[in-house]
Coordinates of N, CA and C in Angstrom, one line a residue:
X195 N 35.7 -20.1 34.7 CA 35.7 -19.0 33.9 C 36.9 -18.2 34.0
X196 N 37.4 -18.2 35.2 CA 38.7 -17.3 35.4 C 40.0 -17.9 34.5
X197 N 39.8 -19.4 34.5 CA 40.9 -20.0 33.7 C 40.9 -19.7 32.4
X198 N 39.6 -19.6 31.7 CA 39.5 -19.3 30.2 C 39.9 -17.9 29.9
X199 N 39.5 -17.0 30.8 CA 40.2 -15.6 30.6 C 41.6 -15.6 30.8
X200 N 42.2 -16.3 31.4 CA 43.8 -16.6 31.7 C 44.3 -17.1 30.4
X201 N 43.7 -18.2 29.9 CA 44.0 -18.6 28.5 C 44.1 -17.8 27.4
X202 N 42.8 -17.0 27.4 CA 42.6 -16.1 26.1 C 43.5 -14.9 26.4
X203 N 43.9 -14.5 27.4 CA 45.2 -13.6 27.5 C 46.5 -14.1 27.3
X204 N 46.7 -15.1 27.6 CA 47.9 -15.7 27.2 C 48.0 -15.9 25.7
X205 N 47.0 -16.3 25.2 CA 46.8 -16.7 23.8 C 47.2 -15.1 22.9
X206 N 46.7 -14.3 23.5 CA 46.7 -12.9 23.0 C 48.1 -12.2 23.2
X207 N 48.7 -12.5 24.3 CA 50.1 -12.1 24.3 C 50.9 -12.8 23.4
X208 N 50.9 -14.0 23.2 CA 51.6 -14.7 22.2 C 51.4 -14.2 20.9
X209 N 50.2 -14.1 20.5 CA 49.9 -13.5 19.2 C 50.5 -12.1 19.0
X210 N 50.4 -11.4 20.0 CA 51.0 -9.9 19.8 C 52.5 -10.0 19.9
X211 N 53.2 -10.9 20.6 CA 54.7 -11.2 20.5 C 55.0 -11.6 19.0
X212 N 54.1 -12.7 18.5 CA 54.6 -13.1 17.2 C 54.5 -12.1 16.2
X213 N 53.4 -11.2 16.3 CA 53.3 -10.2 15.3 C 54.4 -9.1 15.5
X214 N 54.7 -8.8 16.7 CA 56.1 -7.8 16.8 C 57.4 -8.5 16.2
X215 N 57.5 -9.7 16.2 CA 58.8 -10.3 15.7 C 58.6 -10.1 14.1
X216 N 57.5 -10.6 13.6 CA 57.2 -10.6 12.2 C 57.4 -8.9 11.7
X217 N 56.7 -8.1 12.4 CA 56.9 -6.4 12.2 C 58.4 -6.2 12.1
X218 N 59.1 -6.6 13.1 CA 60.6 -6.2 13.3 C 61.4 -6.9 12.2
X219 N 61.0 -8.0 11.6 CA 61.8 -8.7 10.5 C 61.5 -8.3 9.3
X220 N 60.2 -7.7 9.2 CA 59.8 -7.2 7.8 C 60.4 -5.8 7.5
X221 N 60.3 -4.9 8.5 CA 61.0 -3.5 8.2 C 61.0 -2.9 9.5
X222 N 62.2 -1.9 9.5 CA 62.3 -1.0 10.8 C 60.9 -0.4 11.0
X223 N 60.3 -0.1 12.2 CA 59.1 0.6 12.3 C 59.1 1.9 11.7
X224 N 60.1 2.8 11.7 CA 60.0 4.1 11.2 C 59.9 4.1 9.5
X225 N 60.1 2.8 8.9 CA 60.1 2.8 7.7 C 58.7 2.3 7.1
X226 N 58.2 1.3 7.7 CA 56.9 0.8 7.3 C 56.3 0.0 8.6
X227 N 55.2 0.5 9.2 CA 54.7 0.0 10.3 C 53.5 -0.9 10.0
X228 N 53.8 -2.2 10.1 CA 52.8 -3.1 9.9 C 51.3 -3.0 10.8
X229 N 51.5 -2.7 11.9 CA 50.4 -2.4 13.0 C 49.5 -1.6 12.5
X230 N 49.8 -0.5 12.0 CA 48.9 0.5 11.3 C 48.1 -0.2 10.2
X231 N 48.9 -0.8 9.4 CA 48.2 -1.3 8.4 C 47.4 -2.7 8.7
X232 N 47.7 -3.4 9.8 CA 46.8 -4.3 10.2 C 45.5 -3.7 10.9
X233 N 45.6 -2.7 11.4 CA 44.4 -2.0 11.9 C 43.6 -1.5 10.6
X234 N 44.2 -0.9 9.5 CA 43.5 -0.7 8.4 C 42.7 -1.8 7.6
X235 N 43.5 -3.0 7.8 CA 42.7 -4.2 7.2 C 41.5 -4.7 8.0
X236 N 41.7 -4.5 9.4 CA 40.6 -4.9 10.2 C 39.3 -3.9 10.0
X237 N 39.7 -2.7 9.8 CA 38.5 -1.6 9.6 C 38.2 -2.0 8.5
X238 N 38.7 -2.1 7.3 CA 38.2 -2.5 6.0 C 37.3 -3.8 6.1
X239 N 37.7 -4.8 6.6 CA 37.0 -5.9 7.0 C 35.7 -5.6 7.6
X240 N 35.8 -4.7 8.7 CA 34.4 -4.5 9.3 C 33.4 -3.5 8.4
X241 N 34.2 -2.8 7.6 CA 33.4 -1.8 6.9 C 32.6 -2.9 5.7
X242 N 33.4 -3.7 5.0 CA 32.8 -4.6 4.1 C 31.6 -5.4 4.6
X243 N 32.0 -5.9 5.9 CA 31.0 -6.8 6.6 C 29.6 -6.0 6.8
X244 N 30.0 -4.7 7.1 CA 28.6 -3.9 7.4 C 27.9 -3.7 6.2
X245 N 28.4 -3.6 5.0 CA 27.8 -3.3 3.6 C 27.3 -4.8 3.4
X246 N 28.0 -5.8 3.6 CA 27.3 -7.3 3.2 C 26.1 -7.5 4.2
X247 N 26.2 -7.1 5.3 CA 25.1 -7.4 6.1 C 23.9 -6.5 5.8
X248 N 24.0 -5.4 5.5 CA 23.0 -4.4 5.1 C 22.5 -5.2 3.6
X249 N 23.2 -5.6 3.0 CA 22.5 -6.0 1.6 C 22.0 -7.3 1.9
X250 N 22.5 -8.3 2.8 CA 21.6 -9.4 3.2 C 20.4 -9.3 3.6
X251 N 20.3 -8.2 4.7 CA 19.0 -7.8 5.4 C 18.0 -7.4 4.4
X252 N 18.4 -6.9 3.4 CA 17.4 -6.2 2.3 C 16.5 -7.5 1.9
X253 N 15.2 -6.9 1.9 CA 14.1 -8.1 1.6 C 13.9 -7.9 0.1
X254 N 14.2 -7.0 -0.6 CA 13.9 -7.2 -1.9 C 14.8 -7.9 -2.6
X255 N 14.3 -8.4 -3.8 CA 15.2 -9.2 -4.7 C 16.5 -8.3 -5.1
X256 N 17.8 -8.8 -4.9 CA 18.9 -8.1 -5.4 C 19.4 -8.2 -6.8
X257 N 19.8 -7.3 -7.3 CA 20.4 -7.5 -8.5 C 21.5 -8.6 -8.6
X258 N 21.5 -9.4 -9.5 CA 22.5 -10.6 -9.7 C 23.5 -10.0 -10.5
X259 N 23.5 -8.9 -11.1 CA 24.8 -8.4 -12.0 C 24.5 -7.0 -12.4
X260 N 25.9 -6.3 -12.4 CA 25.7 -4.9 -13.1 C 25.6 -5.1 -14.6
X261 N 24.9 -3.9 -15.1 CA 25.1 -3.6 -16.7 C 26.6 -3.3 -17.3
X262 N 27.2 -3.6 -18.2 CA 28.4 -3.3 -18.5 C 28.7 -1.8 -18.2
X263 N 27.8 -1.1 -18.9 CA 27.8 0.6 -18.7 C 28.0 0.9 -17.2
X264 N 27.5 0.4 -16.2 CA 27.6 0.5 -14.8 C 28.9 0.2 -14.5
X265 N 29.4 -0.8 -14.9 CA 30.9 -1.1 -14.5 C 31.9 -0.1 -14.9
X266 N 31.7 0.5 -16.4 CA 32.5 1.5 -16.8 C 32.3 2.7 -16.1
X267 N 31.0 3.2 -15.7 CA 30.7 4.4 -15.1 C 31.2 4.4 -13.6
X268 N 31.1 3.1 -12.9 CA 31.6 3.0 -11.7 C 33.1 3.2 -11.6
X269 N 33.6 2.6 -12.6 CA 35.3 2.8 -12.6 C 35.8 4.3 -12.6
X270 N 35.0 5.0 -13.6 CA 35.3 6.4 -13.8 C 34.9 7.3 -12.5
X271 N 33.8 6.8 -11.9 CA 33.4 7.6 -10.8 C 34.5 7.3 -9.5
X272 N 34.7 6.1 -9.4 CA 35.9 5.7 -8.4 C 37.3 6.4 -8.5
X273 N 37.6 6.4 -9.8 CA 38.9 6.9 -10.2 C 38.7 8.5 -9.9
X274 N 37.7 9.2 -10.2 CA 37.5 10.7 -10.1 C 37.3 11.0 -8.6
X275 N 36.6 10.0 -7.8 CA 36.3 10.4 -6.3 C 37.5 10.1 -5.5
X276 N 38.4 9.2 -5.9 CA 39.7 8.7 -5.2 C 40.6 9.8 -5.6
X277 N 40.7 10.5 -6.7 CA 41.6 11.5 -6.9 C 41.3 12.8 -6.1
X278 N 39.9 13.2 -6.1 CA 39.4 14.2 -5.5 C 39.7 14.1 -3.9
X279 N 39.4 13.0 -3.4 CA 39.4 12.9 -2.1 C 40.9 12.7 -1.4
X280 N 41.7 12.1 -2.3 CA 43.2 11.9 -1.8 C 44.1 13.1 -2.3
X281 N 43.7 13.8 -3.4 CA 44.8 14.6 -3.9 C 44.1 16.2 -3.9
X282 N 42.9 16.4 -4.0 CA 42.3 17.5 -4.4 C 42.6 18.7 -3.3
X283 N 42.9 20.0 -3.9 CA 43.1 21.1 -2.9 C 41.9 21.4 -2.3
X284 N 40.7 21.4 -2.9 CA 39.5 21.5 -2.0 C 39.3 20.8 -1.1
X285 N 39.8 19.5 -1.1 CA 39.2 18.4 0.0 C 40.6 18.3 1.1
X286 N 41.5 19.3 1.0 CA 42.6 19.2 2.0 C 42.3 19.4 3.3
X287 N 41.1 20.2 3.8 CA 40.9 20.3 5.1 C 40.4 18.9 5.6
X288 N 39.9 18.1 4.8 CA 39.6 16.6 5.3 C 40.8 15.7 5.8
X289 N 41.8 15.9 5.0 CA 43.1 15.2 5.2 C 44.1 15.9 6.2
X290 N 44.0 17.2 6.3 CA 44.8 18.2 7.2 C 45.2 17.5 8.7
X291 N 44.2 16.9 9.2 CA 44.4 16.4 10.5 C 45.6 15.0 10.5
X292 N 45.7 14.7 9.3 CA 46.5 13.4 9.2 C 47.7 13.7 8.2
X293 N 47.7 14.7 7.6 CA 48.8 15.1 6.6 C 49.6 16.4 6.8
X294 N 50.6 16.6 6.0 CA 51.3 17.6 6.1 C 51.5 18.1 4.6
X295 N 51.3 19.3 4.4 CA 51.1 19.9 3.0 C 52.6 20.2 2.5
X296 N 52.8 19.5 1.2 CA 54.3 19.6 0.7 C 54.4 20.5 -0.4
X297 N 53.2 20.7 -1.1 CA 53.3 21.5 -2.5 C 52.2 21.1 -3.4
X298 N 51.9 22.0 -4.4 CA 51.1 21.7 -5.4 C 51.6 20.4 -6.2
X299 N 50.8 19.8 -6.9 CA 51.0 18.4 -7.6 C 50.4 18.3 -9.0
X300 N 49.7 19.5 -9.3 CA 49.1 19.3 -10.6 C 47.6 20.2 -10.5
X301 N 47.2 20.1 -11.8 CA 46.0 21.0 -11.7 C 45.0 20.7 -10.5
X302 N 44.6 21.6 -9.6 CA 43.9 21.4 -8.4 C 44.1 20.3 -7.6
X303 N 45.5 20.0 -7.5 CA 46.0 18.8 -6.9 C 47.1 19.2 -6.0
X304 N 47.1 18.6 -4.7 CA 48.3 18.9 -3.8 C 49.0 17.5 -3.4
X305 N 50.4 17.8 -2.8 CA 51.1 16.4 -2.5 C 51.2 16.7 -0.9
X306 N 50.8 15.8 -0.4 CA 50.9 15.7 1.0 C 51.6 14.5 1.6
X307 N 52.2 14.5 2.9 CA 52.6 13.4 3.5 C 51.9 12.9 4.8
X308 N 51.9 11.8 5.2 CA 51.3 11.5 6.4 C 52.0 11.9 7.6
X309 N 51.5 12.3 8.7 CA 52.1 12.8 9.8 C 51.4 12.1 11.4
X310 N 52.1 12.0 12.4 CA 51.4 11.9 13.4 C 51.9 10.3 13.9
X311 N 51.4 9.8 15.0 CA 51.5 8.5 15.6 C 50.9 7.4 14.6
X312 N 51.1 6.2 15.1 CA 50.8 5.1 14.2 C 49.3 5.3 13.6
X313 N 48.3 5.3 14.3 CA 47.0 5.5 13.8 C 46.8 6.7 12.9
X314 N 47.3 7.9 13.4 CA 47.1 9.2 12.5 C 47.8 8.9 11.2
X315 N 49.1 8.4 11.2 CA 49.8 8.4 10.1 C 49.4 7.3 9.2
X316 N 48.7 6.2 9.5 CA 48.2 5.2 8.6 C 46.9 5.8 8.1
X317 N 46.2 6.6 8.8 CA 44.9 7.2 8.2 C 45.5 8.3 7.1
X318 N 46.6 9.0 7.5 CA 47.1 9.9 6.6 C 47.8 9.2 5.3
X319 N 48.2 8.0 5.4 CA 48.8 7.4 4.3 C 47.5 6.8 3.5
X320 N 46.5 6.4 4.1 CA 45.3 5.9 3.2 C 44.6 7.1 2.6
X321 N 44.6 8.1 3.4 CA 44.0 9.3 2.5 C 44.5 10.1 1.5
X322 N 45.8 9.8 1.5 CA 46.7 10.5 0.3 C 46.9 9.6 -0.8
X323 N 46.5 8.5 -0.6 CA 46.6 7.5 -1.8 C 45.3 6.9 -2.5
X324 N 45.3 7.4 -3.8 CA 44.0 7.2 -4.5 C 43.7 5.8 -4.8
X325 N 44.8 5.0 -4.8 CA 44.7 3.4 -4.9 C 44.0 2.9 -3.8
X326 N 44.4 3.1 -2.7 CA 43.8 2.8 -1.4 C 42.4 3.4 -1.2
X327 N 42.0 4.4 -1.4 CA 40.6 4.9 -1.4 C 39.8 4.3 -2.5
X328 N 40.5 3.7 -3.5 CA 39.7 3.0 -4.5 C 39.0 1.9 -4.1
X329 N 39.8 1.2 -3.2 CA 39.2 0.1 -2.6 C 38.0 0.3 -1.8
X330 N 38.1 1.3 -1.0 CA 37.0 1.5 -0.1 C 35.7 2.1 -0.9
X331 N 36.1 2.9 -2.0 CA 35.1 3.5 -2.8 C 34.4 2.5 -3.7
X332 N 35.0 1.6 -4.1 CA 34.5 0.5 -4.9 C 33.5 -0.4 -3.9
X333 N 34.0 -0.7 -2.7 CA 33.1 -1.3 -1.9 C 31.8 -0.5 -1.6
X334 N 31.8 0.8 -1.6 CA 30.7 1.6 -1.3 C 29.7 1.4 -2.5
X335 N 30.3 1.8 -3.6 CA 29.4 1.7 -4.6 C 29.0 0.4 -5.1
X336 N 29.5 -0.6 -4.8 CA 29.0 -2.0 -4.8 C 27.9 -2.2 -3.9
X337 N 27.9 -1.9 -2.7 CA 26.9 -2.3 -1.6 C 25.7 -1.1 -2.0
X338 N 26.1 0.0 -2.5 CA 25.0 1.1 -2.7 C 24.1 0.5 -4.0
X339 N 25.0 0.2 -4.8 CA 24.3 -0.3 -6.2 C 23.1 -1.2 -5.8
X340 N 23.5 -2.2 -4.9 CA 22.5 -3.3 -4.5 C 21.4 -2.6 -3.7
X341 N 21.7 -1.8 -2.8 CA 20.7 -1.1 -1.9 C 19.8 -0.1 -2.6
X342 N 20.3 0.8 -3.2 CA 19.6 1.9 -3.7 C 20.2 2.1 -5.2
X343 N 19.8 1.0 -6.2 CA 20.4 1.2 -7.4 C 20.1 2.5 -8.4
X344 N 18.8 2.9 -8.4 CA 18.7 4.2 -9.0 C 19.3 5.4 -8.6
X345 N 19.2 5.5 -7.1 CA 20.0 6.7 -6.7 C 21.5 6.6 -6.9
X346 N 22.0 5.3 -6.6 CA 23.4 5.2 -6.9 C 23.8 5.4 -8.5
X347 N 23.0 4.9 -9.3 CA 23.5 5.2 -10.7 C 23.5 6.6 -11.0
X348 N 22.4 7.3 -10.4 CA 22.5 8.8 -10.7 C 23.7 9.3 -10.4
X349 N 24.1 9.2 -9.1 CA 25.4 9.7 -8.5 C 26.8 9.2 -9.1
X350 N 26.8 8.0 -9.5 CA 27.6 7.5 -10.4 C 27.9 8.1 -11.7
X351 N 26.8 8.2 -12.5 CA 26.8 8.9 -13.5 C 27.1 10.4 -13.6
X352 N 26.7 11.2 -12.5 CA 27.3 12.4 -12.4 C 28.7 12.5 -12.0
X353 N 29.4 11.8 -11.2 CA 30.8 11.7 -10.9 C 31.4 11.2 -12.2
X354 N 31.0 10.1 -12.8 CA 31.6 9.8 -14.1 C 31.9 10.8 -15.2
X355 N 30.6 11.7 -15.2 CA 30.5 12.8 -16.0 C 31.6 13.8 -15.7
X356 N 31.9 14.0 -14.5 CA 32.8 15.0 -13.8 C 34.2 14.5 -14.3
X357 N 34.5 13.1 -14.2 CA 35.6 12.6 -14.6 C 35.9 12.8 -16.2
X358 N 34.9 12.6 -16.9 CA 35.1 12.9 -18.4 C 35.4 14.4 -18.8
X359 N 34.6 15.2 -18.0 CA 34.9 16.8 -18.2 C 36.1 17.1 -17.8
X360 N 36.6 16.6 -16.7 CA 38.2 16.9 -16.3 C 39.2 16.4 -17.4
X361 N 38.9 15.3 -17.8 CA 39.8 14.6 -19.1 C 39.5 15.6 -20.2
X362 N 38.6 16.3 -20.6 CA 38.3 17.2 -21.5 C 39.3 18.6 -21.2
X363 N 39.1 18.9 -20.1 CA 39.6 20.2 -19.7 C 41.2 20.0 -19.8
X364 N 41.6 18.9 -19.3 CA 43.2 18.5 -19.4 C 43.5 18.5 -20.8
X365 N 42.9 17.8 -21.7 CA 43.1 17.7 -23.1 C 43.1 19.0 -23.7
X366 N 42.1 19.8 -23.3 CA 42.0 21.1 -24.0 C 43.3 22.0 -23.5
X367 N 43.6 21.9 -22.4 CA 44.9 22.6 -21.9 C 46.1 22.1 -22.5
X368 N 46.3 20.9 -22.9 CA 47.4 20.4 -23.4 C 47.4 20.8 -25.0
X369 N 46.2 20.9 -25.7 CA 46.2 21.4 -27.1 C 46.4 22.8 -27.1
X370 N 46.3 23.6 -26.1 CA 46.6 25.1 -26.1 C 48.1 25.3 -25.8
X371 N 48.6 24.5 -25.0 CA 50.0 24.6 -24.7 C 50.8 24.0 -25.9
X372 N 50.5 23.2 -26.6 CA 51.0 22.6 -27.7 C 51.1 23.7 -28.9
X373 N 49.9 24.3 -29.1 CA 49.8 25.1 -30.1 C 50.3 26.7 -29.6
X374 N 50.6 27.1 -28.5 CA 51.2 28.2 -28.1 C 52.8 28.0 -28.1
X375 N 53.3 26.7 -28.0 CA 54.6 26.4 -28.2 C 55.1 26.4 -29.6
X376 N 54.3 26.2 -30.6 CA 54.6 25.9 -31.9 C 54.6 27.3 -32.8
X377 N 54.3 28.6 -32.1 CA 54.4 29.8 -32.8 C 55.9 30.2 -33.0

Protein backbone atom coordinates (compact mmCIF):
# COMPACT_ATOMS: atom_id res chain seq x y z
CA UNK A 1 0.00 0.00 0.00
CA UNK A 2 2.84 2.38 0.80
CA UNK A 3 4.19 1.89 -2.73
CA UNK A 4 0.75 2.81 -4.23
CA UNK A 5 0.61 6.03 -2.21
CA UNK A 6 4.11 6.92 -3.45
CA UNK A 7 3.03 6.34 -7.08
CA UNK A 8 -0.08 8.50 -6.63
CA UNK A 9 2.01 11.26 -5.07
CA UNK A 10 4.51 11.15 -7.95
CA UNK A 11 1.67 11.23 -10.47
CA UNK A 12 0.13 14.26 -8.77
CA UNK A 13 3.51 16.02 -8.73
CA UNK A 14 3.97 15.39 -12.47
CA UNK A 15 0.42 16.59 -13.21
CA UNK A 16 1.03 19.71 -11.13
CA UNK A 17 4.31 20.43 -12.91
CA UNK A 18 2.64 19.96 -16.31
CA UNK A 19 -0.18 22.31 -15.30
CA UNK A 20 2.33 24.97 -14.13
CA UNK A 21 4.13 24.74 -17.51
CA UNK A 22 0.87 25.14 -19.41
CA UNK A 23 -0.19 28.03 -17.16
CA UNK A 24 3.17 29.79 -17.61
CA UNK A 25 3.06 29.34 -21.39
CA UNK A 26 -0.57 30.46 -21.60
CA UNK A 27 -0.28 33.83 -19.84
CA UNK A 28 1.65 35.57 -17.09
CA UNK A 29 -0.16 34.73 -13.81
CA UNK A 30 -0.87 38.40 -13.08
CA UNK A 31 -2.83 38.64 -16.35
CA UNK A 32 -4.80 35.37 -16.30
CA UNK A 33 -4.44 32.62 -13.72
CA UNK A 34 -5.56 29.23 -15.01
CA UNK A 35 -5.42 27.65 -11.55
CA UNK A 36 -8.34 29.73 -10.31
CA UNK A 37 -10.35 28.90 -13.39
CA UNK A 38 -9.51 25.21 -13.04
CA UNK A 39 -10.87 25.38 -9.50
CA UNK A 40 -14.05 27.04 -10.81
CA UNK A 41 -14.44 24.28 -13.42
CA UNK A 42 -14.07 21.61 -10.74
CA UNK A 43 -16.57 23.40 -8.50
CA UNK A 44 -19.05 23.66 -11.39
CA UNK A 45 -18.56 19.97 -12.18
CA UNK A 46 -19.33 19.06 -8.56
CA UNK A 47 -22.34 21.41 -8.54
CA UNK A 48 -23.71 19.92 -11.76
CA UNK A 49 -23.09 16.37 -10.51
CA UNK A 50 -25.00 17.25 -7.33
CA UNK A 51 -28.01 18.37 -9.35
CA UNK A 52 -27.72 15.31 -11.58
CA UNK A 53 -27.60 13.01 -8.56
CA UNK A 54 -30.60 14.70 -6.95
CA UNK A 55 -32.60 14.39 -10.18
CA UNK A 56 -31.58 10.72 -10.62
CA UNK A 57 -32.58 9.86 -7.05
CA UNK A 58 -36.05 11.26 -7.55
CA UNK A 59 -38.57 8.44 -7.62
CA UNK A 60 -41.25 10.26 -9.64
CA UNK A 61 -41.43 10.30 -13.42
CA UNK A 62 -39.29 13.17 -14.66
CA UNK A 63 -40.22 15.63 -17.35
CA UNK A 64 -38.73 14.64 -20.68
CA UNK A 65 -38.86 18.17 -22.04
CA UNK A 66 -39.72 21.73 -21.15
CA UNK A 67 -42.56 23.58 -22.77
CA UNK A 68 -41.31 26.21 -25.27
CA UNK A 69 -42.70 28.94 -23.03
CA UNK A 70 -40.61 27.55 -20.14
CA UNK A 71 -37.48 28.00 -22.25
CA UNK A 72 -38.27 31.65 -22.98
CA UNK A 73 -39.22 32.41 -19.38
CA UNK A 74 -36.16 30.61 -18.01
CA UNK A 75 -33.90 32.57 -20.37
CA UNK A 76 -35.46 35.85 -19.21
CA UNK A 77 -35.17 34.80 -15.55
CA UNK A 78 -31.54 33.71 -15.95
CA UNK A 79 -30.74 37.01 -17.70
CA UNK A 80 -32.38 39.09 -14.96
CA UNK A 81 -30.92 37.13 -12.05
CA UNK A 82 -27.49 37.11 -13.71
CA UNK A 83 -27.54 40.90 -13.99
CA UNK A 84 -28.98 41.37 -10.51
CA UNK A 85 -26.41 39.10 -8.85
CA UNK A 86 -23.38 40.29 -10.84
CA UNK A 87 -24.07 44.00 -11.32
CA UNK A 88 -26.91 45.06 -9.03
CA UNK A 89 -26.13 47.79 -6.53
CA UNK A 90 -28.49 46.13 -4.04
CA UNK A 91 -26.52 42.85 -4.23
CA UNK A 92 -23.09 44.49 -3.85
CA UNK A 93 -22.79 43.31 -0.20
CA UNK A 94 -22.73 39.73 -1.53
CA UNK A 95 -19.83 40.52 -3.88
CA UNK A 96 -17.96 42.93 -1.59
CA UNK A 97 -15.64 40.31 0.01
CA UNK A 98 -14.38 39.42 -3.48
CA UNK A 99 -14.55 42.71 -5.38
CA UNK A 100 -13.58 46.38 -5.33
CA UNK A 101 -16.15 49.07 -6.17
CA UNK A 102 -15.20 51.20 -9.17
CA UNK A 103 -18.34 53.26 -9.80
CA UNK A 104 -21.87 53.35 -11.14
CA UNK A 105 -22.43 51.42 -14.35
CA UNK A 106 -26.04 52.12 -15.26
CA UNK A 107 -29.49 52.15 -13.72
CA UNK A 108 -29.14 50.40 -10.33
CA UNK A 109 -25.89 48.73 -11.45
CA UNK A 110 -22.27 49.07 -10.37
CA UNK A 111 -18.89 48.33 -11.89
CA UNK A 112 -16.57 46.24 -9.71
CA UNK A 113 -13.28 44.46 -10.20
CA UNK A 114 -12.06 41.23 -8.59
CA UNK A 115 -9.59 41.49 -5.72
CA UNK A 116 -7.55 39.29 -3.44
CA UNK A 117 -5.60 36.09 -3.90
CA UNK A 118 -6.16 33.26 -6.35
CA UNK A 119 -9.43 31.89 -4.95
CA UNK A 120 -10.84 35.21 -3.84
CA UNK A 121 -10.17 36.93 -7.16
CA UNK A 122 -11.57 33.97 -9.12
CA UNK A 123 -14.79 34.16 -7.10
CA UNK A 124 -14.77 37.94 -7.69
CA UNK A 125 -14.35 37.42 -11.41
CA UNK A 126 -17.22 34.93 -11.53
CA UNK A 127 -19.43 37.06 -9.28
CA UNK A 128 -19.09 40.13 -11.53
CA UNK A 129 -19.68 38.28 -14.80
CA UNK A 130 -23.35 37.88 -15.78
CA UNK A 131 -22.34 35.42 -18.51
CA UNK A 132 -20.48 33.24 -16.00
CA UNK A 133 -23.34 33.32 -13.50
CA UNK A 134 -25.80 32.43 -16.27
CA UNK A 135 -24.17 29.01 -16.63
CA UNK A 136 -24.67 28.30 -12.92
CA UNK A 137 -28.19 29.75 -12.92
CA UNK A 138 -29.23 27.75 -15.98
CA UNK A 139 -28.01 24.57 -14.29
CA UNK A 140 -29.96 25.52 -11.16
CA UNK A 141 -33.16 26.18 -13.08
CA UNK A 142 -32.79 22.99 -15.14
CA UNK A 143 -32.40 20.84 -12.02
CA UNK A 144 -35.12 22.69 -10.12
CA UNK A 145 -37.55 22.31 -13.03
CA UNK A 146 -37.07 18.53 -12.76
CA UNK A 147 -37.38 18.33 -8.99
CA UNK A 148 -40.00 20.99 -8.27
CA UNK A 149 -41.65 21.91 -11.59
CA UNK A 150 -44.61 23.89 -10.22
CA UNK A 151 -42.64 25.90 -7.67
CA UNK A 152 -39.80 26.53 -10.14
CA UNK A 153 -42.25 27.64 -12.81
CA UNK A 154 -43.75 30.13 -10.33
CA UNK A 155 -40.34 31.60 -9.48
CA UNK A 156 -39.25 31.60 -13.12
CA UNK A 157 -42.40 33.44 -14.20
CA UNK A 158 -41.99 36.02 -11.43
CA UNK A 159 -38.34 36.75 -12.28
CA UNK A 160 -39.13 36.81 -16.01
CA UNK A 161 -41.91 39.33 -15.27
CA UNK A 162 -39.31 41.42 -13.43
CA UNK A 163 -37.05 41.28 -16.49
CA UNK A 164 -39.92 42.45 -18.70
CA UNK A 165 -40.85 45.22 -16.24
CA UNK A 166 -37.21 46.39 -16.20
CA UNK A 167 -37.21 46.49 -20.01
CA UNK A 168 -40.37 48.59 -19.91
CA UNK A 169 -38.86 50.95 -17.33
CA UNK A 170 -35.74 51.43 -19.44
CA UNK A 171 -37.81 51.88 -22.59
CA UNK A 172 -39.99 54.46 -20.88
CA UNK A 173 -36.92 56.34 -19.63
CA UNK A 174 -35.50 56.36 -23.17
CA UNK A 175 -38.76 57.79 -24.53
CA UNK A 176 -38.79 60.51 -21.88
CA UNK A 177 -35.18 61.43 -22.66
CA UNK A 178 -35.88 61.48 -26.40
CA UNK A 179 -38.96 63.65 -25.97
CA UNK A 180 -37.25 66.06 -23.57
CA UNK A 181 -34.37 66.48 -26.04
CA UNK A 182 -36.66 67.42 -28.94
CA UNK A 183 -38.07 70.55 -27.28
